[in-house]
Each structure stands twice: as structure tokens, then as C-alpha cells.
Amino acid sequence: MTAYSAVTREVVRDLERLLGAHNVAVDPEKLASYSRDEVGLQFWDREYRAEVLVFPESTGHVSAVLAYADSRRIPVTPRGAGTGLSGGAVPAFGGIVMAFDRMNRILDIDLENLTITAEPGVVTAEIQAAAARHGLEYVGDPCSGDASFIGGNVAENAGGNKVIKYGTTGANVLALEVVLPSGKVTWFGGKRRKDVTGLNLVHLIVGSEGILGVVTRVVLKLVPRQEKVVDLLVPFSTVEEAIALVPRVMREVKLIPSSLEFMDRNSLSIVSRYLGSRLPYQEAGAHLIIQLEGNDEEVLSDQYERVGDLCFENGALEVFVADNRNFRDQIWKTRKNIAEAIIVLYTKYAKEDLVVPTSKIPSLLESVSEACRRYSLEAVNYGHVGDGNIHVNLLVDESCEDWHEAIEGARRDLYLATRELGGTLSGEHGIGLKRKAYLGMFLDDTQLEIIRGIKRVFDPNLILNPGKIVDL
Amino acid sequence: MTAYSAVTREVVRDLERLLGAHNVAVDPEKLASYSRDEVGLQFWDREYRAEVLVFPESTGHVSAVLAYADSRRIPVTPRGAGTGLSGGAVPAFGGIVMAFDRMNRILDIDLENLTITAEPGVVTAEIQAAAARHGLEYVGDPCSGDASFIGGNVAENAGGNKVIKYGTTGANVLALEVVLPSGKVTWFGGKRRKDVTGLNLVHLIVGSEGILGVVTRVVLKLVPRQEKVVDLLVPFSTVEEAIALVPRVMREVKLIPSSLEFMDRNSLSIVSRYLGSRLPYQEAGAHLIIQLEGNDEEVLSDQYERVGDLCFENGALEVFVADNRNFRDQIWKTRKNIAEAIIVLYTKYAKEDLVVPTSKIPSLLESVSEACRRYSLEAVNYGHVGDGNIHVNLLVDESCEDWHEAIEGARRDLYLATRELGGTLSGEHGIGLKRKAYLGMFLDDTQLEIIRGIKRVFDPNLILNPGKIVDL
């Protein structure tokens, strides 16, 4: 365990000198609001609090703060928009929180090489919008995209709704400017679709949750924007029927949908209470959203008819075709508001992010039911079923006192089941602080030692986002 | 510099005990043939030679050999089919060459989760064929695919003809069983489309050229196989016109071709001498091959008409549509035989693998012409133009005596130009032994130190494929 230095008045003055006083904050309310993410304070057994906040405006600022902090052994926790779901941006050891609100420029849209270059504080939706203005698409599409920063998406290797067709954030990152804890500034990758010049450090940084380096520039790949989109909403009686459809669409219709999302009965019920609206067949066992895209209306309609037929063959109760804006908005509003509905309607919950081979989802959901019975919990299950990624939300009745015990018991049981099914702990939310204690259930000692070793290569003084992923 | 132990008779006996005598070889001819790859012996300034060959039949064998070699400080060089173009499989320090000819089973095709699992010694084309039998596709498609092993594809992060649409080998790897130099066996990843459980070690191993661990199982992603394929062969007067087309296809026709290949005039001329056949407009400045794929004949023909129109707008001399097997075979035979033609017709050459932002390809090719004038060389340029990846082949007249000097001078000039254009040293062939001396032109000291640090984390005794990528 490293002994970290406290943030004294002298440190604050030094940071003000490095960044300008307007880019440094210590007022308690601001410190509090920049010390949490979407995990929910009630989840933690203690309060984590930054001692000082810095708002760098440039790579030079980031470098100066890191070099300073490294020399004094002050922990630095980089932070995006705070939409994370693993406590990744929570300052576990106090110290400096580095917030990227003021590095929020799109620097370049390159129409010859189909790339976009941005600072880490740009909101994901702004990247999408900027690409769309040129008939192009940035395909990263996390559900929190209206708020999340692209730098956070990179740090967590965010997934989202289009991974099945286009891959995760990482699959769309071409290059990163990274500041190491020493303050050294370097570039990994370039405006290049491929690169085997040395080890693949771009994709080591992606998903490293800010423990290896701080990203200060992101170069992303753009693809042609498909002009037509159709969403199918398909209720099934059982989860099994819904899941069995997934490989059949790929094998038999021979296409990869741009989204393949799943919502269970409880998901629709809770979001319905929150939004006050209903989807058809609300009481069905499972709903799929299948999104197809293309440039030709006729081709698309031929495709959705074939997918629809396959749905009926697989026991679909109905196939609703959302080829108009209104219905599509309603479907996606429902899907995207499940997470928020839980936060608003419950105070005691754990949001899990399990991933298993797609065919194992029904078995996983059986284990969820079993754990709920055992620990008197309710579960809301939804997610990116094309990727095998299910957001299992364990909800506790408000009257329950020892809810942490119940949740921890259920999590452990579920993780065991997930491991048994060839799955893992997190598909897109990350380990952070929240899942660190359970990492050893999924990675062996050899792997944990490799992760620790790589951490020490990048951050020998262990100042960068300490307490995340693994203990050192 | 580590002091390595020699392979004594006792070592050979020990290896025979571990693997069975039939899996160990020391006869000089075999040692010689397993000590080279496709770089060409004439390129090296000395002879590299394995002291003993082992042919593991299982992960257990691999583990036993590595643990043994690690304890005795004997270098181990893993080797696929020897189709590499960087000397990656050349035993720079002698010792043991570990060949995967006998770990060549496809272990599992999972039609529910769309994956294929194979041992490293399976030929790439066999993986493709096995997937095709189920109406699926493994999209890795290196030009050497009829001979290369999938393990070698992973080690080098092989590219090939379909990267523009589907990404490199790495983009299609879901999981790897890896044996570390200590002999420990571990798994990175799983049958999962996404995974943020700890650092991304799968993609750190991919492309690491066998310096971090030895891959003993590969789990690959499969996608729906598209039923119809059309290739366009499009001659242009100038390289500029051909390259300017690339982003226009994506932006204006709004599709990503499955291949977008480039051949310059010298490419066609040399392959024509080798094969004795000609393509139309053989004397044009540049030819593109544009491959489109889909499931619907009509859609495809609409697409290639739009692409064809765009080609004419961009100055194409003609647009040939290869919608029949014969013409398509001729086009691809031409494209895939350029490399072989060079090897057969020349003895003094360097095959480079530069990658730049696509829009910079014309500037890169100007630098190639300049270097050729300066050093009295000829160049044959072709490659994966959709990825910005050009195989620049520098050819020396047979009568030239000091050809190494000429080649080295030209390489240095070209690398400087490539760097200036935002490009890098290798897109898909790797650094290996051949490009190691030039890595410092593209990576700064910070990056080189990170690579060395990561190497030491995995391989503290430096026994695994020493002499590759970086010196330690």
C-alpha cells in the first residue's frame, strides 16, 4: 500500500499556479458532486471525496498536474461526465480529481480518411451529431451517450446499442494522445486503419479505466451513415424463444442487425411506472428490439419481413414494425429509460453488467431468479442480447435493513453462475471500485499479476486512479 | 543482453523425454528449413539457425517445453507456417524453434454463438472453409491464407483483403489460451463479444509476435456469409484519381466494400511476366479492385452501377465487372501473385509494408519514386488501399553489388517520408527482426520503454522469441 500525500493549501496554490485559479476548485459542494458517479452513494460503505478539483484546458495542463502529483505522491482520479457504473471516477484515495469539462472541442473531421478527432470532454452525442452532419456515423452508442464524455467511453471501453454490428468503443478508436503519470505526453496509433508497429498500446489504454494514463485526444473511425432505419419490437412468451432467435437471424437471414436488444417483463413494468406509458404485450416474457439499417427502402422491407417470419417461427406473439419516427422513439425511450427508472423508483439496488455466450442467457436468467428467491430480491433484466451482455438489476424492498448483505450474497451467487456459463464480470461497465473484490473470481493469479505488472510499468508511483481494478 | 544456454545433447534428451522423440528434431536440413520465413535468406547479414526443433501436440507439451527452457535460459522461438515477412519466426538467438504443425485441429464450431475454436497450427484457409460449410464466414483473409497458420495470423495481427470492412485478425479474436514463458497456462477472453473485466490482454497478445506468450487455442468470431460477390476491376490513368475514389465510395454510395485493393503499373507488369497473362489496360497508372458483397443480386448490381458511375466521374478508363467466377479468379490470381512474382524473378529486394492515412498514398508513392531515382532501384507498389496500407517492394538490379546499402538508404528515406505523412512502419507484416532497427523512428523512448516493461512482465527471463520488436 502506497502512502499518499495529503492536499495541503500549498498544493492547491501550486495547482492554481499551474492551471490558473479559475481551473482549480475546493468548495465542498463541488468536491462532493465531482466525487461520485452513477453507482449511487448508498452503495458504498464509506464516503469518497476529492480534496481538490482541477479542470485542465489543454494537454499541457494535464501533463503539468500529473508531473506535479507524481513527484509528490498525490493520487489523481481522471473523470469524464460521471455517468460511469463502476465507481471508476470515484476518488478512492481522495487527492486530485481531474475533470475534463473544459477540454471539450472537436478538433478535426477528416472527410478523406473518415476520422474525427476530439478532446476527451466532448459529449458522445456531439461526436455522433458532428459525424451525421457529413453523412457519416460514429457508431459508438452507449445508452448514456447524451451525457457521457468520449474520454470516459474510451476509458471504460463503452459498449451500447450497436456493438453487435460495429464493435465496442475500442473497435472504433484509431489513436490516442496519452499523458503518462510522469507527465510525459505520447501518441499511440494514428489515422491508420491498421498498425502493427510494436505492441498494441492503443487497445491496452482503451478500457484501462484511467489507471495507466490520461487520454487527452481521441481519433475515432467514421463509417458511412445508413439512411434508413427500421426497428422491430417483438414480444415472446419466453426468454428461451427470444434468445434462440439471435443466431438464426445471423445464420438464416444472413445479416447482422445494428441493434439486438432485450427487455424482460420487469423491465417493461418498471419503466412503465416511471414513464406512464406502455408497450404492446407488456406482460409477455421477453421483448426484443431488432434494428435493421440500410440505404434502400425496398431491401430493408424485404429484410424485416424475413426477420419477422423467423420471429413468428420462433414463437413471437406479434411483430411490430417501427418504420416511423414516433413509434421508434417510443421503443427506444422505453429501452433507454429502464436504468433511470430504477434509480428514481428504488434506493437500494445493484446494477450488474454480466456477459455470457448468447446461448447461455436463459440459464443466466434462471440463476438470477434463483438468487432473487434466495435473497428476497426482485430483478430487472435487460441489455444487449446480441453480445450476450445482460444488465441484471437486483432491487431490494425499501423496508429491508440489511440490504447490503442480501445484495452481496446474490452478487456472489450470480458471479459463480456466470463463471460456470463461460461468462464474465463486466461487459461494458468496467471493474472500477465496485467489482474489484470479485475480480479474482474471474481472473487467475497469473492474470492479476500481469495486470499489476503492467500498471507498474505505466505508473511506478501508483498515483493514477488508485484503488481501481486491482489492489497493488 | 541476456546470456543464453546452448542446446546440449542433454537438453535434446530432456526435450525428447517431455514430448516423445518423434516430436523433437535436430537434423540439419530440417533445422534449416524451420529457421527461415518469407523474408529471404539473402536479406540477412548472417545465418540464423535453430539448435533443436520441437513439435508440440498439446498445450501440455507447450507448457512443459517453456517451463524447461525458462529454467535453463534457453531461447524459444514459436513458429507458424513460416509465411511471415518480418523474420518474426527466425530464431535470432538459436535455441529451440517450436513449430505448430501438429497442433492443427479445429476443436469447435459453435453455431449458437457464432464462434470457431482452433489450435494454432490450423491453416487459415481451413478455418475459412469450415465456417463456409455452415453458411458462415471467418473474415480474416491474408493473401498467404492458403498456407499461413491461424496462430501466426494472431501473432502478427495479420491483415489481408477484407480489413476495410471487417478489421484485422485481432478484431475477430474473442479469446486465446496462452502459455507464458514460465509454463503457466491461462485464458484471456472467452466466447464473448465484449469484456471489460480487467485490462484488454487478448489484444495485447494479438500482434505481439510471440514475445509475450505462446498461443495454444484461438476462439474466433464468425459472421453471416454473404452469398453474392462482385469484383470491379478499374484502371485509372493516375494514382491520384484512384485514391481520391476511396472516400467517395464510402461517403457517396454509403457502403464499405469488402475489399479495396490497389496495384500499380509495375505490379501488373511483373506479375504478367510471372503468370504469362495480362489484365486489360495493363499500362494504366493504377488499377483498383473493388469487391462488393451481399445476399441480393439486384441490390448488388445497383450498388456496383453506382460505384461504377463514381469511378467514371473520378477518371476511370474503364470499369470491368467480374460477376463470373473466371474473371474474378483471374483478377485475384493477379493480385495474389505479385508477391510470389517478385520472389521468383528477383533475388535482391526488400518488401515493405507501409501504412499512411489513405489520402496520403499519392504522396507516399511520390517519395517511393524519388527514393528509387536516388538509389537506382525499381519499385512495385500494391496493397490494401482502403486501409492506407501499401506494400512497397524495392527491387535491385541483379548486377548491383552493394545492394544492401542501396536498400537501407531507400528504406530510411521512405520511413522518414512515411512518418512525415502520419504513417507508420508496418500495417500487417510486423517488426520482427527485419524492422527492429527502425522502430525508434516511429516510437518515442517513452513507448519503447513501455514495450520493454511489458515484455519483462510476461517474460522476466527473456527466453521467448528474443531479438524481436525491441532489444532488451
PDB file of C-alpha atoms in Angstrom, chain A residues 116-311:
ATOM      1  CA  ILE A 116     -12.935  12.527 -36.171  1.00  0.00           C
ATOM      2  CA  THR A 117     -10.507  13.867 -33.585  1.00  0.00           C
ATOM      3  CA  ALA A 118     -11.761  15.186 -30.268  1.00  0.00           C
ATOM      4  CA  GLU A 119     -10.711  16.189 -26.802  1.00  0.00           C
ATOM      5  CA  PRO A 120     -11.866  13.810 -24.058  1.00  0.00           C
ATOM      6  CA  GLY A 121     -14.560  16.127 -22.678  1.00  0.00           C
ATOM      7  CA  VAL A 122     -16.742  16.119 -25.800  1.00  0.00           C
ATOM      8  CA  VAL A 123     -20.167  14.581 -25.166  1.00  0.00           C
ATOM      9  CA  THR A 124     -20.626  11.338 -27.133  1.00  0.00           C
ATOM     10  CA  ALA A 125     -23.823  12.611 -28.765  1.00  0.00           C
ATOM     11  CA  GLU A 126     -21.950  15.655 -30.085  1.00  0.00           C
ATOM     12  CA  ILE A 127     -19.472  13.360 -31.816  1.00  0.00           C
ATOM     13  CA  GLN A 128     -22.381  11.438 -33.334  1.00  0.00           C
ATOM     14  CA  ALA A 129     -24.058  14.670 -34.437  1.00  0.00           C
ATOM     15  CA  ALA A 130     -20.894  16.117 -35.945  1.00  0.00           C
ATOM     16  CA  ALA A 131     -20.367  12.943 -37.986  1.00  0.00           C
ATOM     17  CA  ALA A 132     -24.020  12.878 -39.064  1.00  0.00           C
ATOM     18  CA  ARG A 133     -23.745  16.407 -40.467  1.00  0.00           C
ATOM     19  CA  HIS A 134     -21.331  14.976 -43.025  1.00  0.00           C
ATOM     20  CA  GLY A 135     -23.402  11.885 -43.844  1.00  0.00           C
ATOM     21  CA  LEU A 136     -21.110   9.782 -41.684  1.00  0.00           C
ATOM     22  CA  GLU A 137     -21.584   7.919 -38.444  1.00  0.00           C
ATOM     23  CA  TYR A 138     -19.649   7.441 -35.257  1.00  0.00           C
ATOM     24  CA  VAL A 139     -21.025   4.063 -34.240  1.00  0.00           C
ATOM     25  CA  GLY A 140     -20.277   4.155 -30.516  1.00  0.00           C
ATOM     26  CA  ASP A 141     -23.746   4.404 -28.969  1.00  0.00           C
ATOM     27  CA  PRO A 142     -23.840   3.945 -25.195  1.00  0.00           C
ATOM     28  CA  CYS A 143     -27.275   4.491 -23.642  1.00  0.00           C
ATOM     29  CA  SER A 144     -25.769   7.366 -21.649  1.00  0.00           C
ATOM     30  CA  GLY A 145     -24.491   8.968 -24.862  1.00  0.00           C
ATOM     31  CA  ASP A 146     -26.435  12.208 -24.367  1.00  0.00           C
ATOM     32  CA  ALA A 147     -24.350  12.905 -21.267  1.00  0.00           C
ATOM     33  CA  SER A 148     -21.225  10.728 -21.308  1.00  0.00           C
ATOM     34  CA  PHE A 149     -17.864  12.110 -22.467  1.00  0.00           C
ATOM     35  CA  ILE A 150     -15.943  10.379 -25.226  1.00  0.00           C
ATOM     36  CA  GLY A 151     -12.911  10.205 -22.912  1.00  0.00           C
ATOM     37  CA  GLY A 152     -14.971   8.191 -20.439  1.00  0.00           C
ATOM     38  CA  ASN A 153     -16.227   5.944 -23.242  1.00  0.00           C
ATOM     39  CA  VAL A 154     -12.605   5.213 -24.127  1.00  0.00           C
ATOM     40  CA  ALA A 155     -11.522   4.688 -20.511  1.00  0.00           C
ATOM     41  CA  GLU A 156     -14.328   2.175 -19.926  1.00  0.00           C
ATOM     42  CA  ASN A 157     -14.441   0.725 -23.460  1.00  0.00           C
ATOM     43  CA  ALA A 158     -18.122   1.613 -23.519  1.00  0.00           C
ATOM     44  CA  GLY A 159     -20.440  -0.713 -25.370  1.00  0.00           C
ATOM     45  CA  GLY A 160     -24.001   0.285 -26.093  1.00  0.00           C
ATOM     46  CA  ASN A 161     -26.616  -0.481 -28.665  1.00  0.00           C
ATOM     47  CA  LYS A 162     -24.600  -1.081 -31.815  1.00  0.00           C
ATOM     48  CA  VAL A 163     -21.829  -3.384 -30.644  1.00  0.00           C
ATOM     49  CA  ILE A 164     -23.310  -6.413 -32.356  1.00  0.00           C
ATOM     50  CA  LYS A 165     -22.682  -4.846 -35.760  1.00  0.00           C
ATOM     51  CA  TYR A 166     -19.866  -2.369 -35.141  1.00  0.00           C
ATOM     52  CA  GLY A 167     -17.956  -3.490 -32.040  1.00  0.00           C
ATOM     53  CA  THR A 168     -17.268  -1.600 -28.819  1.00  0.00           C
ATOM     54  CA  THR A 169     -15.768   1.877 -28.458  1.00  0.00           C
ATOM     55  CA  GLY A 170     -12.330   0.302 -28.742  1.00  0.00           C
ATOM     56  CA  ALA A 171     -13.067  -1.159 -32.152  1.00  0.00           C
ATOM     57  CA  ASN A 172     -13.585   2.398 -33.368  1.00  0.00           C
ATOM     58  CA  VAL A 173     -10.567   4.074 -31.777  1.00  0.00           C
ATOM     59  CA  LEU A 174      -7.658   4.631 -34.156  1.00  0.00           C
ATOM     60  CA  ALA A 175      -5.343   6.708 -31.992  1.00  0.00           C
ATOM     61  CA  LEU A 176      -4.964   8.282 -28.576  1.00  0.00           C
ATOM     62  CA  GLU A 177      -2.845  11.058 -27.166  1.00  0.00           C
ATOM     63  CA  VAL A 178      -1.979   9.893 -23.684  1.00  0.00           C
ATOM     64  CA  VAL A 179      -0.293  11.636 -20.761  1.00  0.00           C
ATOM     65  CA  LEU A 180       1.549   9.219 -18.507  1.00  0.00           C
ATOM     66  CA  PRO A 181       1.687   9.720 -14.740  1.00  0.00           C
ATOM     67  CA  SER A 182       5.209  11.109 -15.153  1.00  0.00           C
ATOM     68  CA  GLY A 183       3.726  13.939 -17.226  1.00  0.00           C
ATOM     69  CA  LYS A 184       5.214  12.615 -20.463  1.00  0.00           C
ATOM     70  CA  VAL A 185       2.942  13.120 -23.467  1.00  0.00           C
ATOM     71  CA  THR A 186       2.835  10.468 -26.163  1.00  0.00           C
ATOM     72  CA  TRP A 187       0.666   9.185 -29.054  1.00  0.00           C
ATOM     73  CA  PHE A 188      -0.452   5.642 -29.574  1.00  0.00           C
ATOM     74  CA  GLY A 189      -1.735   4.776 -33.074  1.00  0.00           C
ATOM     75  CA  GLY A 190      -2.605   7.258 -35.808  1.00  0.00           C
ATOM     76  CA  LYS A 191      -5.086   7.967 -38.606  1.00  0.00           C
ATOM     77  CA  ARG A 192      -4.474   4.415 -39.714  1.00  0.00           C
ATOM     78  CA  ARG A 193      -6.853   1.511 -40.091  1.00  0.00           C
ATOM     79  CA  LYS A 194      -4.128  -0.911 -39.131  1.00  0.00           C
ATOM     80  CA  ASP A 195      -0.817  -0.761 -37.354  1.00  0.00           C
ATOM     81  CA  VAL A 196       1.470  -3.487 -36.072  1.00  0.00           C
ATOM     82  CA  THR A 197       4.382  -1.228 -35.222  1.00  0.00           C
ATOM     83  CA  GLY A 198       5.198  -2.596 -31.770  1.00  0.00           C
ATOM     84  CA  LEU A 199       2.676  -3.832 -29.189  1.00  0.00           C
ATOM     85  CA  ASN A 200      -0.950  -2.746 -29.430  1.00  0.00           C
ATOM     86  CA  LEU A 201      -0.886   0.025 -26.832  1.00  0.00           C
ATOM     87  CA  VAL A 202      -3.989   1.814 -28.177  1.00  0.00           C
ATOM     88  CA  HIS A 203      -6.184  -1.084 -27.125  1.00  0.00           C
ATOM     89  CA  LEU A 204      -4.355  -1.552 -23.865  1.00  0.00           C
ATOM     90  CA  ILE A 205      -5.294   2.021 -22.925  1.00  0.00           C
ATOM     91  CA  VAL A 206      -8.902   1.595 -24.090  1.00  0.00           C
ATOM     92  CA  GLY A 207     -10.817   0.103 -21.180  1.00  0.00           C
ATOM     93  CA  SER A 208      -7.978   0.609 -18.706  1.00  0.00           C
ATOM     94  CA  GLU A 209     -10.240   2.802 -16.561  1.00  0.00           C
ATOM     95  CA  GLY A 210      -7.696   5.577 -16.199  1.00  0.00           C
ATOM     96  CA  ILE A 211      -5.141   3.519 -14.272  1.00  0.00           C
ATOM     97  CA  LEU A 212      -2.416   3.593 -16.955  1.00  0.00           C
ATOM     98  CA  GLY A 213      -2.541   7.059 -18.472  1.00  0.00           C
ATOM     99  CA  VAL A 214      -4.807  10.021 -19.099  1.00  0.00           C
ATOM    100  CA  VAL A 215      -6.280  10.351 -22.585  1.00  0.00           C
ATOM    101  CA  THR A 216      -6.145  13.900 -23.959  1.00  0.00           C
ATOM    102  CA  ARG A 217      -7.008  13.350 -27.653  1.00  0.00           C
ATOM    103  CA  VAL A 218      -9.094  10.651 -29.302  1.00  0.00           C
ATOM    104  CA  VAL A 219      -9.071   9.794 -33.024  1.00  0.00           C
ATOM    105  CA  LEU A 220     -12.160   7.803 -33.981  1.00  0.00           C
ATOM    106  CA  LYS A 221     -13.146   5.926 -37.096  1.00  0.00           C
ATOM    107  CA  LEU A 222     -16.253   7.041 -39.007  1.00  0.00           C
ATOM    108  CA  VAL A 223     -18.361   4.877 -41.304  1.00  0.00           C
ATOM    109  CA  PRO A 224     -20.970   5.656 -43.966  1.00  0.00           C
ATOM    110  CA  ARG A 225     -24.248   6.625 -42.333  1.00  0.00           C
ATOM    111  CA  GLN A 226     -27.075   4.323 -43.401  1.00  0.00           C
ATOM    112  CA  GLU A 227     -30.068   6.376 -44.462  1.00  0.00           C
ATOM    113  CA  LYS A 228     -32.967   4.121 -43.494  1.00  0.00           C
ATOM    114  CA  VAL A 229     -33.585   2.509 -40.141  1.00  0.00           C
ATOM    115  CA  VAL A 230     -36.339   0.133 -39.096  1.00  0.00           C
ATOM    116  CA  ASP A 231     -36.909  -1.176 -35.589  1.00  0.00           C
ATOM    117  CA  LEU A 232     -38.889  -4.312 -34.911  1.00  0.00           C
ATOM    118  CA  LEU A 233     -40.463  -4.745 -31.495  1.00  0.00           C
ATOM    119  CA  VAL A 234     -41.088  -8.430 -30.897  1.00  0.00           C
ATOM    120  CA  PRO A 235     -42.763  -9.859 -27.789  1.00  0.00           C
ATOM    121  CA  PHE A 236     -42.176 -13.533 -26.939  1.00  0.00           C
ATOM    122  CA  SER A 237     -43.781 -15.713 -24.290  1.00  0.00           C
ATOM    123  CA  THR A 238     -40.441 -16.952 -23.034  1.00  0.00           C
ATOM    124  CA  VAL A 239     -36.867 -15.788 -22.828  1.00  0.00           C
ATOM    125  CA  GLU A 240     -35.718 -19.059 -24.461  1.00  0.00           C
ATOM    126  CA  GLU A 241     -37.677 -18.340 -27.627  1.00  0.00           C
ATOM    127  CA  ALA A 242     -36.317 -14.819 -27.802  1.00  0.00           C
ATOM    128  CA  ILE A 243     -32.703 -15.879 -27.346  1.00  0.00           C
ATOM    129  CA  ALA A 244     -32.904 -18.785 -29.791  1.00  0.00           C
ATOM    130  CA  LEU A 245     -33.806 -16.237 -32.451  1.00  0.00           C
ATOM    131  CA  VAL A 246     -30.492 -14.384 -32.231  1.00  0.00           C
ATOM    132  CA  PRO A 247     -28.180 -16.803 -34.097  1.00  0.00           C
ATOM    133  CA  ARG A 248     -30.976 -17.674 -36.542  1.00  0.00           C
ATOM    134  CA  VAL A 249     -31.192 -14.061 -37.770  1.00  0.00           C
ATOM    135  CA  MET A 250     -27.489 -14.111 -38.481  1.00  0.00           C
ATOM    136  CA  ARG A 251     -27.363 -17.601 -39.994  1.00  0.00           C
ATOM    137  CA  GLU A 252     -30.609 -17.643 -41.920  1.00  0.00           C
ATOM    138  CA  VAL A 253     -31.336 -14.059 -42.920  1.00  0.00           C
ATOM    139  CA  LYS A 254     -27.558 -13.607 -43.226  1.00  0.00           C
ATOM    140  CA  LEU A 255     -27.467 -10.163 -41.743  1.00  0.00           C
ATOM    141  CA  ILE A 256     -26.116  -8.557 -38.619  1.00  0.00           C
ATOM    142  CA  PRO A 257     -28.742  -6.233 -37.134  1.00  0.00           C
ATOM    143  CA  SER A 258     -27.430  -2.856 -35.991  1.00  0.00           C
ATOM    144  CA  SER A 259     -29.082  -3.491 -32.599  1.00  0.00           C
ATOM    145  CA  LEU A 260     -30.484  -6.559 -30.895  1.00  0.00           C
ATOM    146  CA  GLU A 261     -31.822  -5.550 -27.503  1.00  0.00           C
ATOM    147  CA  PHE A 262     -33.683  -7.442 -24.826  1.00  0.00           C
ATOM    148  CA  MET A 263     -36.107  -6.350 -22.090  1.00  0.00           C
ATOM    149  CA  ASP A 264     -37.765  -8.703 -19.627  1.00  0.00           C
ATOM    150  CA  ARG A 265     -41.241  -8.311 -18.155  1.00  0.00           C
ATOM    151  CA  ASN A 266     -39.988  -6.497 -15.056  1.00  0.00           C
ATOM    152  CA  SER A 267     -38.068  -4.027 -17.220  1.00  0.00           C
ATOM    153  CA  LEU A 268     -41.247  -3.012 -19.029  1.00  0.00           C
ATOM    154  CA  SER A 269     -43.211  -2.869 -15.825  1.00  0.00           C
ATOM    155  CA  ILE A 270     -40.775  -0.586 -14.014  1.00  0.00           C
ATOM    156  CA  VAL A 271     -40.235   1.741 -16.956  1.00  0.00           C
ATOM    157  CA  SER A 272     -43.983   1.895 -17.422  1.00  0.00           C
ATOM    158  CA  ARG A 273     -44.423   3.060 -13.830  1.00  0.00           C
ATOM    159  CA  TYR A 274     -41.742   5.675 -14.443  1.00  0.00           C
ATOM    160  CA  LEU A 275     -42.816   6.974 -17.852  1.00  0.00           C
ATOM    161  CA  GLY A 276     -46.545   6.327 -17.502  1.00  0.00           C
ATOM    162  CA  SER A 277     -46.692   4.701 -20.932  1.00  0.00           C
ATOM    163  CA  ARG A 278     -46.982   1.104 -22.085  1.00  0.00           C
ATOM    164  CA  LEU A 279     -45.638  -1.001 -24.907  1.00  0.00           C
ATOM    165  CA  PRO A 280     -47.876  -3.620 -26.539  1.00  0.00           C
ATOM    166  CA  TYR A 281     -47.798  -7.086 -24.968  1.00  0.00           C
ATOM    167  CA  GLN A 282     -46.348  -5.540 -21.850  1.00  0.00           C
ATOM    168  CA  GLU A 283     -46.936  -8.789 -19.927  1.00  0.00           C
ATOM    169  CA  ALA A 284     -45.010 -11.011 -22.356  1.00  0.00           C
ATOM    170  CA  GLY A 285     -41.995 -12.900 -21.031  1.00  0.00           C
ATOM    171  CA  ALA A 286     -39.479 -11.068 -23.168  1.00  0.00           C
ATOM    172  CA  HIS A 287     -39.314  -8.316 -25.760  1.00  0.00           C
ATOM    173  CA  LEU A 288     -36.657  -7.966 -28.404  1.00  0.00           C
ATOM    174  CA  ILE A 289     -35.837  -4.797 -30.301  1.00  0.00           C
ATOM    175  CA  ILE A 290     -34.260  -5.691 -33.619  1.00  0.00           C
ATOM    176  CA  GLN A 291     -32.871  -2.762 -35.558  1.00  0.00           C
ATOM    177  CA  LEU A 292     -32.046  -3.065 -39.242  1.00  0.00           C
ATOM    178  CA  GLU A 293     -30.451  -0.332 -41.326  1.00  0.00           C
ATOM    179  CA  GLY A 294     -29.637   0.256 -44.947  1.00  0.00           C
ATOM    180  CA  ASN A 295     -29.876   2.693 -47.807  1.00  0.00           C
ATOM    181  CA  ASP A 296     -32.719   1.170 -49.747  1.00  0.00           C
ATOM    182  CA  GLU A 297     -36.309   1.118 -48.532  1.00  0.00           C
ATOM    183  CA  GLU A 298     -37.251  -1.987 -50.527  1.00  0.00           C
ATOM    184  CA  VAL A 299     -34.273  -4.048 -49.437  1.00  0.00           C
ATOM    185  CA  LEU A 300     -34.904  -3.092 -45.860  1.00  0.00           C
ATOM    186  CA  SER A 301     -38.564  -4.041 -46.058  1.00  0.00           C
ATOM    187  CA  ASP A 302     -37.622  -7.373 -47.600  1.00  0.00           C
ATOM    188  CA  GLN A 303     -35.174  -7.927 -44.764  1.00  0.00           C
ATOM    189  CA  TYR A 304     -37.570  -7.083 -41.986  1.00  0.00           C
ATOM    190  CA  GLU A 305     -40.184  -9.320 -43.494  1.00  0.00           C
ATOM    191  CA  ARG A 306     -37.744 -12.223 -43.448  1.00  0.00           C
ATOM    192  CA  VAL A 307     -36.699 -11.418 -39.890  1.00  0.00           C
ATOM    193  CA  GLY A 308     -40.368 -11.102 -38.942  1.00  0.00           C
ATOM    194  CA  ASP A 309     -41.180 -14.528 -40.408  1.00  0.00           C
ATOM    195  CA  LEU A 310     -38.322 -16.010 -38.442  1.00  0.00           C
ATOM    196  CA  CYS A 311     -39.660 -14.348 -35.281  1.00  0.00           C
TER     197      CYS A 311
END
